mmCIF file of C-alpha atoms in Angstrom:
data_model
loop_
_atom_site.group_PDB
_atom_site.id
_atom_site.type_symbol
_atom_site.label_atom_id
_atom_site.label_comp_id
_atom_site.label_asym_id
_atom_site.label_seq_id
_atom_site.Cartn_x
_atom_site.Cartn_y
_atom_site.Cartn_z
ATOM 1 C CA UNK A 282 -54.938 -35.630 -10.896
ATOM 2 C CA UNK A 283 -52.288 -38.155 -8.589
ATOM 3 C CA UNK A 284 -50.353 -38.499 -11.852
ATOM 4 C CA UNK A 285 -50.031 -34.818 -11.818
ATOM 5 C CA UNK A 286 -49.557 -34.527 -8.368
ATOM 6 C CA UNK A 287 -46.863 -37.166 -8.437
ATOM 7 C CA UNK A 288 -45.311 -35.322 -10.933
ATOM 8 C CA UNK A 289 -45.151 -32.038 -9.096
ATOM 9 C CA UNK A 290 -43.728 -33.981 -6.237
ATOM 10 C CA UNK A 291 -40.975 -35.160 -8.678
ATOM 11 C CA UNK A 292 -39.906 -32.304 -10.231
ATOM 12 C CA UNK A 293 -39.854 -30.268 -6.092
ATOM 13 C CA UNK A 294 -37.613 -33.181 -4.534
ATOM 14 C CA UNK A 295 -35.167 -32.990 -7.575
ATOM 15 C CA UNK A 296 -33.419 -35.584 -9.132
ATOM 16 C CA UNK A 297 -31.124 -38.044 -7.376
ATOM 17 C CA UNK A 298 -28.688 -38.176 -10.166
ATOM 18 C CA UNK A 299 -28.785 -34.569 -10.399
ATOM 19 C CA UNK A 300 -28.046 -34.866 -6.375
ATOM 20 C CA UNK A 301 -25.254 -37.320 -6.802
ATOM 21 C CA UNK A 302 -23.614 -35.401 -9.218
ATOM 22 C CA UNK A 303 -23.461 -32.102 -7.180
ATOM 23 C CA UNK A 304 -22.279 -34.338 -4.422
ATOM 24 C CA UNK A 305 -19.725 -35.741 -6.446
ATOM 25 C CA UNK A 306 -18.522 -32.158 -7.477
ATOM 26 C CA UNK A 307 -18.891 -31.361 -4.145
ATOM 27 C CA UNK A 308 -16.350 -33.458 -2.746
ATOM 28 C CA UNK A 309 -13.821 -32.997 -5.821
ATOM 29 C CA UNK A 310 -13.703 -29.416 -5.265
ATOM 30 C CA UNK A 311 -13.252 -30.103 -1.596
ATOM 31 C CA UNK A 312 -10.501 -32.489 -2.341
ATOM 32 C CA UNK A 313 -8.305 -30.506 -4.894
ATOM 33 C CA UNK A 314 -8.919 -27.926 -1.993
ATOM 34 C CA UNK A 315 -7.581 -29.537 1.062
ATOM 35 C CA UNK A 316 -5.156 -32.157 -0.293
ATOM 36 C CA UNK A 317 -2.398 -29.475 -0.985
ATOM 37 C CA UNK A 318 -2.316 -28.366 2.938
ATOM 38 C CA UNK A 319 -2.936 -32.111 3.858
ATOM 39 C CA UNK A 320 0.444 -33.272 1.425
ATOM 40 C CA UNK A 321 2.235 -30.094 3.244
ATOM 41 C CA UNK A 322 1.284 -31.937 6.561
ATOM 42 C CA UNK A 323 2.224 -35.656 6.118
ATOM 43 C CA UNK A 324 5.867 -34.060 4.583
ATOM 44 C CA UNK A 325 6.580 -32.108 7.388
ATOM 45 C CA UNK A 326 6.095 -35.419 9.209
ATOM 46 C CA UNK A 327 8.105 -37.622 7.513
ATOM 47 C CA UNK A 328 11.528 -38.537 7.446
ATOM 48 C CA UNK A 329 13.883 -36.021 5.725
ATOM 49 C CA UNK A 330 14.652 -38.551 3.104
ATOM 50 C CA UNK A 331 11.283 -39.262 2.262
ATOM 51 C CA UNK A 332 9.778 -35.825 2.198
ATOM 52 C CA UNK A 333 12.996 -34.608 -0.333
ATOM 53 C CA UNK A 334 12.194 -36.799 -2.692
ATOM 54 C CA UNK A 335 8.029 -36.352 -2.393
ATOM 55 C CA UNK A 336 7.585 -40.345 -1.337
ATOM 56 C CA UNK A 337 4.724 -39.320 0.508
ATOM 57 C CA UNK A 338 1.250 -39.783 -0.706
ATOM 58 C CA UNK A 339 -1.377 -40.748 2.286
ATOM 59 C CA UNK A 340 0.310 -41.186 5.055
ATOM 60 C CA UNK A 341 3.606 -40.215 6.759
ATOM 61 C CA UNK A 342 6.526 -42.318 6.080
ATOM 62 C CA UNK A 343 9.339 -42.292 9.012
ATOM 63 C CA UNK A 344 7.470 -40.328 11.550
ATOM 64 C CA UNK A 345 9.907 -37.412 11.641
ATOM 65 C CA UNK A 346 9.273 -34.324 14.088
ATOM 66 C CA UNK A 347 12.733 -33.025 14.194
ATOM 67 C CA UNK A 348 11.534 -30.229 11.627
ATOM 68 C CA UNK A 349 9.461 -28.726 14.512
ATOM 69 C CA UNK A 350 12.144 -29.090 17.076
ATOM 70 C CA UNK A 351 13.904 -26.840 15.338
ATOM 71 C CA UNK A 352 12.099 -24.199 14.382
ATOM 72 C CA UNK A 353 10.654 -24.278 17.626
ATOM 73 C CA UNK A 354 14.000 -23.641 18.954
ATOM 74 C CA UNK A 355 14.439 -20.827 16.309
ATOM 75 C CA UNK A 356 14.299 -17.599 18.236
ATOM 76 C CA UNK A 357 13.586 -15.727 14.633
ATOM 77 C CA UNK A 358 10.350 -17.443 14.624
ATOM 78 C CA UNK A 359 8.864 -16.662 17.572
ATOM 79 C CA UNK A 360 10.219 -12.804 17.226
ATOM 80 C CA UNK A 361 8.282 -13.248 13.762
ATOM 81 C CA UNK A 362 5.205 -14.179 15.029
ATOM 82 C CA UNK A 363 5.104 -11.125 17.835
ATOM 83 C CA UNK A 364 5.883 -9.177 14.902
ATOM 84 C CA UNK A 365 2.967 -10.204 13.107
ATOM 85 C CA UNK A 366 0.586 -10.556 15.594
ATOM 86 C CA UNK A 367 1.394 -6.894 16.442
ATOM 87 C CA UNK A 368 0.608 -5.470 13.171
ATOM 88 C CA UNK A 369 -2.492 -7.919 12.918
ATOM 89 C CA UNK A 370 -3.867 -6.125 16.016
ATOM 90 C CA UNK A 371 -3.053 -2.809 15.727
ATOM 91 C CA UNK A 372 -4.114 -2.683 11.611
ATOM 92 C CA UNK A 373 -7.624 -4.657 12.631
ATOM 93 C CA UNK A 374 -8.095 -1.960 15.064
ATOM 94 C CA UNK A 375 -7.173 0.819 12.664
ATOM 95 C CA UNK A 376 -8.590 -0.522 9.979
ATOM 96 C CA UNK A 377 -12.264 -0.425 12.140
ATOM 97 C CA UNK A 378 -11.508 2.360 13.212
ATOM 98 C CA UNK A 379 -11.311 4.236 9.565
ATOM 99 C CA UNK A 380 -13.936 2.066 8.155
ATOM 100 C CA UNK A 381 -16.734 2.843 10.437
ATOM 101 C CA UNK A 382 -16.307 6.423 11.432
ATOM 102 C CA UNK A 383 -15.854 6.900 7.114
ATOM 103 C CA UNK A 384 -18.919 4.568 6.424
ATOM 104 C CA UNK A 385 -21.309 6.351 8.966
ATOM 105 C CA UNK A 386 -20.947 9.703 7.645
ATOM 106 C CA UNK A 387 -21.174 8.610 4.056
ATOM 107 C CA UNK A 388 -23.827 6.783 4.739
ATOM 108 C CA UNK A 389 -25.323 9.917 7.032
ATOM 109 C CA UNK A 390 -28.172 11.124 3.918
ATOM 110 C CA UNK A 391 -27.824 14.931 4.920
ATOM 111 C CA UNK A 392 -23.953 15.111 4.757
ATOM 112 C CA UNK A 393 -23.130 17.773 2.123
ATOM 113 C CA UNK A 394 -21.667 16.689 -1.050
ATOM 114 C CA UNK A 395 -21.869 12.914 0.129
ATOM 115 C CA UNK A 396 -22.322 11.836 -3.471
ATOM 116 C CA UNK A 397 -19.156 13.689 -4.699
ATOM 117 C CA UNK A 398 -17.210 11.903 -1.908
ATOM 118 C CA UNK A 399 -18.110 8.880 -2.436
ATOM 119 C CA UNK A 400 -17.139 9.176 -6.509
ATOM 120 C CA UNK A 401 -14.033 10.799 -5.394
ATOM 121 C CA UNK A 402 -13.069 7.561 -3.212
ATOM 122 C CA UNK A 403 -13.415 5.714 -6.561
ATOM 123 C CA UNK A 404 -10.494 6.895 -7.852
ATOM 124 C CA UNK A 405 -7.708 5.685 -5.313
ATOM 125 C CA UNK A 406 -9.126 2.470 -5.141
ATOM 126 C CA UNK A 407 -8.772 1.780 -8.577
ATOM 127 C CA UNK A 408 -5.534 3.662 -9.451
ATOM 128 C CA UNK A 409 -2.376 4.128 -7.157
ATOM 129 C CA UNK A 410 0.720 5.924 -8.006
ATOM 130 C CA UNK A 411 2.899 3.128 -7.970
ATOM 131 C CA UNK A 412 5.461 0.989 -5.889
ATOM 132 C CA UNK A 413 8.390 3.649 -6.226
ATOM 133 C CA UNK A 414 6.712 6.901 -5.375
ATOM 134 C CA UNK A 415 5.169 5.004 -2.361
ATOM 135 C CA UNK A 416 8.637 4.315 -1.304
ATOM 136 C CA UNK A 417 9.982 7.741 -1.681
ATOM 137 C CA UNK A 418 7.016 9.125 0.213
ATOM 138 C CA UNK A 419 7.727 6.240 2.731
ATOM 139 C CA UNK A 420 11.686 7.723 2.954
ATOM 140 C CA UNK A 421 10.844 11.729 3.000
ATOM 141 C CA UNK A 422 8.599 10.911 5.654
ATOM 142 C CA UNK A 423 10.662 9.009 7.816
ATOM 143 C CA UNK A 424 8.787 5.706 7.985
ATOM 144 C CA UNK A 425 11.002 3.326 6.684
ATOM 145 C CA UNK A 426 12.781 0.444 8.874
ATOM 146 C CA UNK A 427 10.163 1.241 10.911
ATOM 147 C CA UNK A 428 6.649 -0.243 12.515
ATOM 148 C CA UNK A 429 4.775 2.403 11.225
ATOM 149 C CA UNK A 430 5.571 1.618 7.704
ATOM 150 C CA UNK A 431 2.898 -0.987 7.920
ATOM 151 C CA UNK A 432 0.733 0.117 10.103
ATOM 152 C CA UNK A 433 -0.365 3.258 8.547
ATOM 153 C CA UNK A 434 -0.615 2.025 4.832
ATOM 154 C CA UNK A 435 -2.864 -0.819 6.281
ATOM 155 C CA UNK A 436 -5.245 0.979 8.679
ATOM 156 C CA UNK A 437 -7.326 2.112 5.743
ATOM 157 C CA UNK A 438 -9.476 0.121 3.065
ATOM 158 C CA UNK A 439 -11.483 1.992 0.569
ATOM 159 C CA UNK A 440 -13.248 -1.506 -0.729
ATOM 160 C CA UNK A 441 -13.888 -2.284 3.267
ATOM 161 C CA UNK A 442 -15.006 1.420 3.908
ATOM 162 C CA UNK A 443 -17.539 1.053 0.652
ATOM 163 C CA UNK A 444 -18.663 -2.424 1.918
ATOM 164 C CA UNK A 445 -19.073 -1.077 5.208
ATOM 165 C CA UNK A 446 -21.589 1.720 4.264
ATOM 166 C CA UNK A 447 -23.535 -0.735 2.263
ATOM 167 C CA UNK A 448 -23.823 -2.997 5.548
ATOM 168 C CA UNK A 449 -24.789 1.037 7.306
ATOM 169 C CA UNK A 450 -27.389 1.216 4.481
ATOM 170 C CA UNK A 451 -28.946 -1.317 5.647
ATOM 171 C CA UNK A 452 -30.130 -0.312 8.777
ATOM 172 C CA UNK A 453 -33.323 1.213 9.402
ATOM 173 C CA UNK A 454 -32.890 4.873 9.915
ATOM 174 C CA UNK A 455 -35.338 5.235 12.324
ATOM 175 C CA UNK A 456 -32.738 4.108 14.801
ATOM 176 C CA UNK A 457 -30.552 7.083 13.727
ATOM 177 C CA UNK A 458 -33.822 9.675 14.529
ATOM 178 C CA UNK A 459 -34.008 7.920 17.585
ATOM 179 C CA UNK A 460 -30.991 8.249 19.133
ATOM 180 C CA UNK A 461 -30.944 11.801 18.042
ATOM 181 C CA UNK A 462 -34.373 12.481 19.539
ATOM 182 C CA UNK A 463 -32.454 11.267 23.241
ATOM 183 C CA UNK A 464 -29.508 14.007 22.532
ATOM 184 C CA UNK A 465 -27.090 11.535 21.543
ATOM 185 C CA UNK A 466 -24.629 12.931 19.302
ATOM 186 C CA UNK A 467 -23.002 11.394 16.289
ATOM 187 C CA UNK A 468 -20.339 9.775 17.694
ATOM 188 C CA UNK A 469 -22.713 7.936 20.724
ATOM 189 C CA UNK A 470 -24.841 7.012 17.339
ATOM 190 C CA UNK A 471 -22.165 5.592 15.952
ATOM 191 C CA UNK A 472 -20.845 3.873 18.985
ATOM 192 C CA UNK A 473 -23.983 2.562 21.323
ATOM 193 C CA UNK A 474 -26.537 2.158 17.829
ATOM 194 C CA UNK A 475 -24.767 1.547 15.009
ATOM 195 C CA UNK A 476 -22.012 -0.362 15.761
ATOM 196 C CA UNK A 477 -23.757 -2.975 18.215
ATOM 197 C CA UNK A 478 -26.079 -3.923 15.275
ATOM 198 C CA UNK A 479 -23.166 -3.887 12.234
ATOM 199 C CA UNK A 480 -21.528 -7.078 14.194
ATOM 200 C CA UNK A 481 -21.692 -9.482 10.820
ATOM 201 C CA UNK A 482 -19.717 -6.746 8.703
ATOM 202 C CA UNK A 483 -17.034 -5.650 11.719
ATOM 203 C CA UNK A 484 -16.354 -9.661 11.611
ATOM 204 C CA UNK A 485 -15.826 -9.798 7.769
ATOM 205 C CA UNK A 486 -13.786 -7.115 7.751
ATOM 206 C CA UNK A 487 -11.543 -8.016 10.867
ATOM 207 C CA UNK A 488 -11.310 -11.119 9.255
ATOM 208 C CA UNK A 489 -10.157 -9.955 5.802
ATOM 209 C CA UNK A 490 -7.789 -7.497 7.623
ATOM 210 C CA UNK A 491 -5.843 -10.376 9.786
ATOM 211 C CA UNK A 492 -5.796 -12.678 6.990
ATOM 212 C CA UNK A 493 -3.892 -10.004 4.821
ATOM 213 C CA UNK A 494 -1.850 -8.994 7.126
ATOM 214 C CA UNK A 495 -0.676 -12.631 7.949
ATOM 215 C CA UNK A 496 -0.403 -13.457 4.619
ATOM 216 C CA UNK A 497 1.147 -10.153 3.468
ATOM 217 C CA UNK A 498 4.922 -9.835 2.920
ATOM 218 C CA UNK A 499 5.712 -7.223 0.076
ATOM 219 C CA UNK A 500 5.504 -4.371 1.550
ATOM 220 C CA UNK A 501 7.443 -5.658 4.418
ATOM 221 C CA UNK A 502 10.681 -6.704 2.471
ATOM 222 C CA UNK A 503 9.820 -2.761 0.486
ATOM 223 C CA UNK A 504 10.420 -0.928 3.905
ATOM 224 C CA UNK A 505 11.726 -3.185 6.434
ATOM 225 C CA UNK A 506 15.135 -3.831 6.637
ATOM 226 C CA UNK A 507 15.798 -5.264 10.311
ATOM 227 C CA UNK A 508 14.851 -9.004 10.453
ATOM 228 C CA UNK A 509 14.003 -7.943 14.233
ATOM 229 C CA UNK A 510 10.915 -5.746 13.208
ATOM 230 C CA UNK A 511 9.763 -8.198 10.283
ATOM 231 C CA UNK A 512 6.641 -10.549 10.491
ATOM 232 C CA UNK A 513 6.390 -14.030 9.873
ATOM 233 C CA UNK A 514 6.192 -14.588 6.244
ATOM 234 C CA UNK A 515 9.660 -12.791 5.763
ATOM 235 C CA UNK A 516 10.612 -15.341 7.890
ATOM 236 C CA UNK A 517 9.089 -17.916 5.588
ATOM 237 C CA UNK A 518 10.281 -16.616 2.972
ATOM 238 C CA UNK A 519 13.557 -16.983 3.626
ATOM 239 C CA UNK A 520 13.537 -20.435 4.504
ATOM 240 C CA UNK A 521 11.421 -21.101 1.518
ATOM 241 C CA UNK A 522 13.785 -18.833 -1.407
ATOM 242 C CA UNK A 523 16.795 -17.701 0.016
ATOM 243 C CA UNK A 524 17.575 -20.580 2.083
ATOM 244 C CA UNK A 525 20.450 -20.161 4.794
ATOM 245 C CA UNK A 526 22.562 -23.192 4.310
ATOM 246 C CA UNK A 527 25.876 -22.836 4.394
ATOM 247 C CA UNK A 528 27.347 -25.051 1.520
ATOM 248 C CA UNK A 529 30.787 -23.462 0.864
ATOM 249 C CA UNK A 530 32.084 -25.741 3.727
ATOM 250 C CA UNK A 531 35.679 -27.950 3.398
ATOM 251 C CA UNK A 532 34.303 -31.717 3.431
ATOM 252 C CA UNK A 533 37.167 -34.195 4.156
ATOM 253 C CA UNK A 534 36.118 -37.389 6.094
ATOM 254 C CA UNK A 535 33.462 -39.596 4.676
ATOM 255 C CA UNK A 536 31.267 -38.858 7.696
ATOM 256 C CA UNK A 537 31.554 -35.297 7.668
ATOM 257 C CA UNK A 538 29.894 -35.582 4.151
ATOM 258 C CA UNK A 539 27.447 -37.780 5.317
ATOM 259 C CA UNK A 540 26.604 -35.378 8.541
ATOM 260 C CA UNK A 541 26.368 -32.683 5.164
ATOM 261 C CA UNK A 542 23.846 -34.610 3.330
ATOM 262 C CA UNK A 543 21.916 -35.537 5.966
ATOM 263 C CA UNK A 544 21.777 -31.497 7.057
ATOM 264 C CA UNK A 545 20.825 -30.668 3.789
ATOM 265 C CA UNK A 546 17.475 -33.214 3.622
ATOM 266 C CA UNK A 547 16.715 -31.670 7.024
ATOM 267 C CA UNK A 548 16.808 -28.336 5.692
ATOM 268 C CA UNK A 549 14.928 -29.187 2.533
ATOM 269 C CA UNK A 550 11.951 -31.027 4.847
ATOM 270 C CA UNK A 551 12.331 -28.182 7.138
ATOM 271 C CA UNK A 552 10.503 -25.859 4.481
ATOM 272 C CA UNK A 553 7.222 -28.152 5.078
ATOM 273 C CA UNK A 554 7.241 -27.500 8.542
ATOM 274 C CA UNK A 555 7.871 -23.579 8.372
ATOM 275 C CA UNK A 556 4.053 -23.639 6.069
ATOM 276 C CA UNK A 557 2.341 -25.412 8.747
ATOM 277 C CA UNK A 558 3.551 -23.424 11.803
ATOM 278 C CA UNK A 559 3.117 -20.349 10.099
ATOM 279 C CA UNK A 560 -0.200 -21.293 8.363
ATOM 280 C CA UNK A 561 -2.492 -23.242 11.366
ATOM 281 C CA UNK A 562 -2.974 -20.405 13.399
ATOM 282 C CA UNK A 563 -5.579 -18.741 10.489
ATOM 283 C CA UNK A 564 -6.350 -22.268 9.594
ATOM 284 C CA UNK A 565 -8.016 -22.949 13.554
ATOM 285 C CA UNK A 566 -9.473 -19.221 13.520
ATOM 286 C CA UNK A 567 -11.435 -19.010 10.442
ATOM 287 C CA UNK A 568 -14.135 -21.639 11.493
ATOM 288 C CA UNK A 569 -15.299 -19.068 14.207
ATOM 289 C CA UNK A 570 -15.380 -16.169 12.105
ATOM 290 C CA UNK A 571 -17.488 -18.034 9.286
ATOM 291 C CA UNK A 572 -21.257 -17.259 10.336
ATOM 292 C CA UNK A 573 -20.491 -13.986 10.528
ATOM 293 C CA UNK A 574 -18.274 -13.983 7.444
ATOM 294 C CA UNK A 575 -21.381 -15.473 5.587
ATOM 295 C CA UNK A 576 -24.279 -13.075 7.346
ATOM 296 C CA UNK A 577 -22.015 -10.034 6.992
ATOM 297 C CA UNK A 578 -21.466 -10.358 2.954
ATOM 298 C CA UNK A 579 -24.905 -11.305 2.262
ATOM 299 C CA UNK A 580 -25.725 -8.643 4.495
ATOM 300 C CA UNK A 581 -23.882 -6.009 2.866
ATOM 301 C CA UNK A 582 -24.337 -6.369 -0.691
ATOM 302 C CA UNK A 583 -28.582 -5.939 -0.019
ATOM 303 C CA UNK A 584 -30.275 -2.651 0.750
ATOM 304 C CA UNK A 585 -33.871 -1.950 1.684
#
């Protein structure tokens, strides 16, 4: 009987090999993860001759911060990020809005013909018509070179709308009879019941809607033309592909080609820099969206 009790202890801890291995893959995984952005940050730290030719490894090598200094002083940046943090804001707030007025009445069991609807929503969200009708819609109907090119495309989510009335599924429906019992309408349902309990899933998806819209820059060289209206990764973009350097330039003097070369290294570590300013805001805000990233997918996928 202790022999099999032992046993039964044994097999519940686990194994400590078995432990030091998931440990081990663990921190691996975490490693390959982070190392990239970490590499990114030591080179935009280090001298422009050290960062061009990738001597870094560890640690910075000639602590170098003229990289920020300038695109600090870059006026395109900072226009770049107002840009972006406009379209972040007003597409998060669209993008809820759509979602959960869309999810509570599909979600609503007497709505008429809710299961045809919610087939019928299948069908965009798997097949579009394509990058150049988009574009000649966006031209007949006057959006493009403008804000509202982006805005409009990006208020809407099927995949968040569907993942939102799964999260709506969720709740108990009692709360729904409730409210209706008091004379609240659908609308104060939605807004003083629903939504006050759906917090986890309005996190996800305002999370996955400012991370793509940060990180999104297609559609913005598609339909905006004027650098003054573009966001941020446009702006990274061109210091990372089409780079600005002006090399068709009469060289004479031995120091004017040494001024040229030493410009050029700037400009090449300069690229390092651009990732990390344009990168660490979302990189400081996910860790206080995560609980509710977790809760809200976990959330969503179950129904009673």
């Amino acid at each position: 009987m202790n022999f099999a009790g032992t046993h039964r202890n044994s097999i519940r801890e686990g194994s400590r090999i078995a432990d030091g291995a998931i440990y081990a893959a663990a921190l691996l995984i975490a490693f390959v993860t982070l190392y990239p952005m970490y590499y990114v940050l030591i080179l935009s730290l280090s001298a422009p001759e050290y960062a061009s030719t990738m001597q870094v490894y560890w640690l910075p090598k000639g602590f170098y911060l003229g990289g920020y200094q300038k695109i600090f002083g870059d006026i395109r940046l900072w226009t770049s990020y107002r840009n972006t943090i406009f379209y972040a804001l007003c597409e998060t707030v669209g993008m809820l809005f759509t979602c959960s007025t869309f999810a509570y009445a599909l979600s609503y069991k007497k709505l008429r013909c809710r299961k045809l609807v919610n087939a019928f929503l299948l069908i965009p969200m798997y097949f579009s018509g394509g990058v150049i009708p988009l574009f000649l819609q966006m031209m007949r109907m006057g959006l493009y070179n403008t804000v509202w090119a982006l805005i409009l495309p990006g208020a809407y989510s099927i995949w968040n709308i569907i993942l939102m009335k799964a999260y709506f599924g969720t709740i108990s429906e009692a709360l729904r009879e409730s409210a209706r019992i008091d004379g609240a309408n659908h609308f104060q349902t939605l807004l003083y019941v629903i939504l006050p309990v759906a917090k986890p899933i309005i996190a996800v998806i305002a999370l996955y809607t400012i991370v793509g819209v940060w990180n999104s820059w297609f559609n913005a060289a598609l339909y905006l033309a004027d650098q003054n209206i573009q966001p941020l990764q446009l702006y990274l973009r061109r210091v990372l592909v089409t780079s600005e350097i002006d090399l068709v330039v009469d060289l004479t003097t031995a120091e004017e080609i040494r001024a040229a070369q030493a410009n050029l290294l700037s400009d090449s570590q300069l690229k390092y820099t651009v990732i990390i300013v344009a990168s660490l805001p979302m990189l400081l805000a996910y860790p206080f969206f995560q609980k509710y990233f977790v809760k809200g997918v976990m959330l969503g996928s179950l129904k009673e």
